[in-house]
């Protein structure tokens, strides 16, 4: 954030200080002092740089809820919260419209949460992920056709987010496991929903971790056959890496399907740089969000270009809008399992 828009207020220190001043009544509870709480992608990068591992993102998300209750949330965030029912309905319809013959059975004990962003903006990846999950499971899977609630969390609707979590828990009754494709959704359910006091009745398994357990099922192919061109560079999604601590699984999968280790950005793993696409930033501060993404794409080009591979629907869309050649890891896994390529 503070690299893309160099203002002291937007540094982690500035945002935490402003939040503290509002909380203690040292400044007025007003929109100008509330706005910095939404100037965050929730990428956890500042936590990794802090000697004390202070949870800046968690603090700011909690502040968003308090500030929204006080009526001083940014208009864009308020629109997201109030528009959630319509968003959820649209995502459900998109998921139900996906045609994946033989891969889906509502009675299946393995449920799959693809993610709204995939369903709405990259349905070809959603289909790839569903087919691949069914192949890895050795049987059809059931679709969890509901939003994970991340828009509510990021907008500052804590009560709505908790209610959404409780609704998901009910939908999962009778299931044995939940496989989550989008890293952001997985972090929402594993970390933020648990922090909200909601426990799901089944374990939450990441799609990429599931694939990493079945490396022997994945066939190696050339990058071009997998739909990638030039160097293939892995981008650590913030929610997958710093959010959930998953760094090795995607690299193991990519190494298997490519027959070699993927290229890397200059800064990786805990030090990887954010794509700028999370935490509602593209809605509350779109220009800053685009600047962060543009900088990541420039770094990719400077390091040799080629194809960026990610496992985050928001990053997939952001990189693509900046003109980068980008492919989702779910698509590569589906190809490696023998499924035909879906067209965007």
Short mmCIF file of N, CA, C and O in Angstrom, two decimals, residues 116-118 121-122 150 154 182-185 235 237 239 275-280 282 289 293 310-321 326 328:
data_model
loop_
_atom_site.label_atom_id
_atom_site.label_comp_id
_atom_site.label_asym_id
_atom_site.label_seq_id
_atom_site.Cartn_x
_atom_site.Cartn_y
_atom_site.Cartn_z
N UNK A 116 -16.48 -17.49 -5.48
CA UNK A 116 -17.33 -16.64 -6.31
C UNK A 116 -16.57 -16.03 -7.49
O UNK A 116 -17.11 -15.93 -8.60
N UNK A 117 -15.35 -15.60 -7.24
CA UNK A 117 -14.60 -14.91 -8.30
C UNK A 117 -14.34 -15.84 -9.47
O UNK A 117 -14.38 -15.42 -10.63
N UNK A 118 -14.07 -17.11 -9.20
CA UNK A 118 -13.90 -18.08 -10.28
C UNK A 118 -15.22 -18.29 -11.01
O UNK A 118 -15.29 -18.30 -12.23
N UNK A 121 -16.15 -14.81 -12.85
CA UNK A 121 -15.23 -14.16 -13.78
C UNK A 121 -14.30 -15.14 -14.50
O UNK A 121 -13.65 -14.75 -15.47
N UNK A 122 -14.20 -16.35 -14.03
CA UNK A 122 -13.34 -17.34 -14.69
C UNK A 122 -13.99 -18.72 -14.62
O UNK A 122 -13.44 -19.65 -14.03
N UNK A 150 -16.43 -13.62 2.40
CA UNK A 150 -15.31 -12.68 2.43
C UNK A 150 -15.72 -11.24 2.14
O UNK A 150 -15.21 -10.31 2.79
N UNK A 154 -14.64 -8.15 4.62
CA UNK A 154 -13.82 -7.03 4.16
C UNK A 154 -14.58 -5.71 4.20
O UNK A 154 -13.97 -4.65 4.38
N UNK A 182 -10.17 -21.58 -4.15
CA UNK A 182 -9.61 -20.23 -4.07
C UNK A 182 -8.89 -20.02 -2.74
O UNK A 182 -9.47 -20.25 -1.67
N UNK A 183 -7.64 -19.58 -2.81
CA UNK A 183 -6.86 -19.36 -1.59
C UNK A 183 -7.52 -18.36 -0.65
O UNK A 183 -7.48 -18.52 0.57
N UNK A 184 -8.14 -17.32 -1.23
CA UNK A 184 -8.80 -16.32 -0.40
C UNK A 184 -9.97 -16.90 0.37
O UNK A 184 -10.18 -16.60 1.55
N UNK A 185 -10.74 -17.76 -0.28
CA UNK A 185 -11.86 -18.42 0.40
C UNK A 185 -11.35 -19.35 1.50
O UNK A 185 -11.94 -19.43 2.58
N UNK A 235 3.52 -17.25 -8.57
CA UNK A 235 3.22 -16.12 -7.70
C UNK A 235 2.60 -16.64 -6.42
O UNK A 235 1.56 -17.29 -6.45
N UNK A 237 0.26 -16.49 -3.70
CA UNK A 237 -0.89 -15.69 -3.25
C UNK A 237 -0.76 -15.41 -1.75
O UNK A 237 -0.37 -16.30 -0.97
N UNK A 239 -2.91 -15.03 0.65
CA UNK A 239 -3.74 -15.82 1.55
C UNK A 239 -3.30 -17.27 1.61
O UNK A 239 -3.44 -17.93 2.64
N UNK A 275 -0.40 -8.90 -4.89
CA UNK A 275 -0.89 -8.51 -6.21
C UNK A 275 -1.76 -7.27 -6.16
O UNK A 275 -2.10 -6.69 -7.19
N UNK A 276 -2.17 -6.86 -4.94
CA UNK A 276 -3.01 -5.67 -4.80
C UNK A 276 -4.49 -5.92 -4.97
O UNK A 276 -5.28 -4.99 -5.00
N UNK A 277 -4.88 -7.20 -5.08
CA UNK A 277 -6.26 -7.51 -5.46
C UNK A 277 -7.16 -7.94 -4.30
O UNK A 277 -8.31 -8.30 -4.52
N UNK A 278 -6.66 -7.91 -3.07
CA UNK A 278 -7.44 -8.44 -1.95
C UNK A 278 -7.98 -7.38 -1.02
O UNK A 278 -7.75 -6.18 -1.18
N UNK A 279 -8.71 -7.85 -0.01
CA UNK A 279 -9.17 -7.01 1.09
C UNK A 279 -10.15 -5.92 0.72
O UNK A 279 -10.34 -4.97 1.47
N UNK A 280 -10.75 -6.00 -0.46
CA UNK A 280 -11.70 -5.01 -0.98
C UNK A 280 -10.99 -3.78 -1.53
O UNK A 280 -11.64 -2.81 -1.90
N UNK A 282 -9.56 -3.22 -4.42
CA UNK A 282 -9.96 -2.82 -5.77
C UNK A 282 -11.27 -2.02 -5.80
O UNK A 282 -11.54 -1.33 -6.78
N UNK A 289 -4.89 -0.02 -6.03
CA UNK A 289 -4.88 -1.45 -6.29
C UNK A 289 -4.24 -1.75 -7.64
O UNK A 289 -3.38 -2.65 -7.76
N UNK A 293 -0.71 -3.90 -8.66
CA UNK A 293 -0.70 -4.98 -9.65
C UNK A 293 0.27 -4.67 -10.78
O UNK A 293 1.04 -5.53 -11.22
N UNK A 310 -0.84 -18.59 -10.68
CA UNK A 310 -1.30 -18.26 -9.34
C UNK A 310 -2.40 -19.22 -8.92
O UNK A 310 -2.84 -20.06 -9.72
N UNK A 311 -2.84 -19.12 -7.69
CA UNK A 311 -3.94 -19.97 -7.18
C UNK A 311 -4.93 -19.09 -6.44
O UNK A 311 -5.49 -19.49 -5.42
N UNK A 312 -5.12 -17.90 -6.95
CA UNK A 312 -5.99 -16.90 -6.33
C UNK A 312 -6.81 -16.24 -7.44
O UNK A 312 -6.23 -15.66 -8.37
N UNK A 313 -8.13 -16.36 -7.36
CA UNK A 313 -8.99 -15.81 -8.41
C UNK A 313 -8.83 -14.31 -8.57
O UNK A 313 -8.86 -13.78 -9.68
N UNK A 314 -8.67 -13.61 -7.46
CA UNK A 314 -8.53 -12.15 -7.53
C UNK A 314 -7.23 -11.75 -8.22
O UNK A 314 -7.19 -10.83 -9.04
N UNK A 315 -6.14 -12.46 -7.90
CA UNK A 315 -4.85 -12.18 -8.54
C UNK A 315 -4.91 -12.54 -10.02
O UNK A 315 -4.36 -11.83 -10.87
N UNK A 316 -5.56 -13.65 -10.35
CA UNK A 316 -5.71 -14.08 -11.74
C UNK A 316 -6.34 -12.98 -12.56
O UNK A 316 -5.86 -12.62 -13.64
N UNK A 317 -7.42 -12.41 -12.05
CA UNK A 317 -8.13 -11.35 -12.77
C UNK A 317 -7.29 -10.07 -12.84
O UNK A 317 -7.22 -9.43 -13.89
N UNK A 318 -6.66 -9.72 -11.71
CA UNK A 318 -5.88 -8.48 -11.67
C UNK A 318 -4.71 -8.52 -12.64
O UNK A 318 -4.47 -7.57 -13.40
N UNK A 319 -3.96 -9.63 -12.64
CA UNK A 319 -2.83 -9.75 -13.56
C UNK A 319 -3.30 -9.72 -15.02
O UNK A 319 -2.68 -9.10 -15.87
N UNK A 320 -4.40 -10.41 -15.30
CA UNK A 320 -4.93 -10.44 -16.65
C UNK A 320 -5.34 -9.07 -17.14
O UNK A 320 -5.12 -8.71 -18.30
N UNK A 321 -5.94 -8.27 -16.26
CA UNK A 321 -6.38 -6.92 -16.65
C UNK A 321 -5.19 -6.01 -16.93
O UNK A 321 -5.34 -5.01 -17.64
N UNK A 326 -1.39 -15.04 -17.81
CA UNK A 326 -1.54 -15.65 -16.49
C UNK A 326 -2.45 -16.86 -16.60
O UNK A 326 -3.42 -16.87 -17.36
N UNK A 328 -4.22 -20.17 -14.08
CA UNK A 328 -4.46 -20.62 -12.72
C UNK A 328 -3.90 -22.03 -12.53
O UNK A 328 -3.94 -22.87 -13.44
#
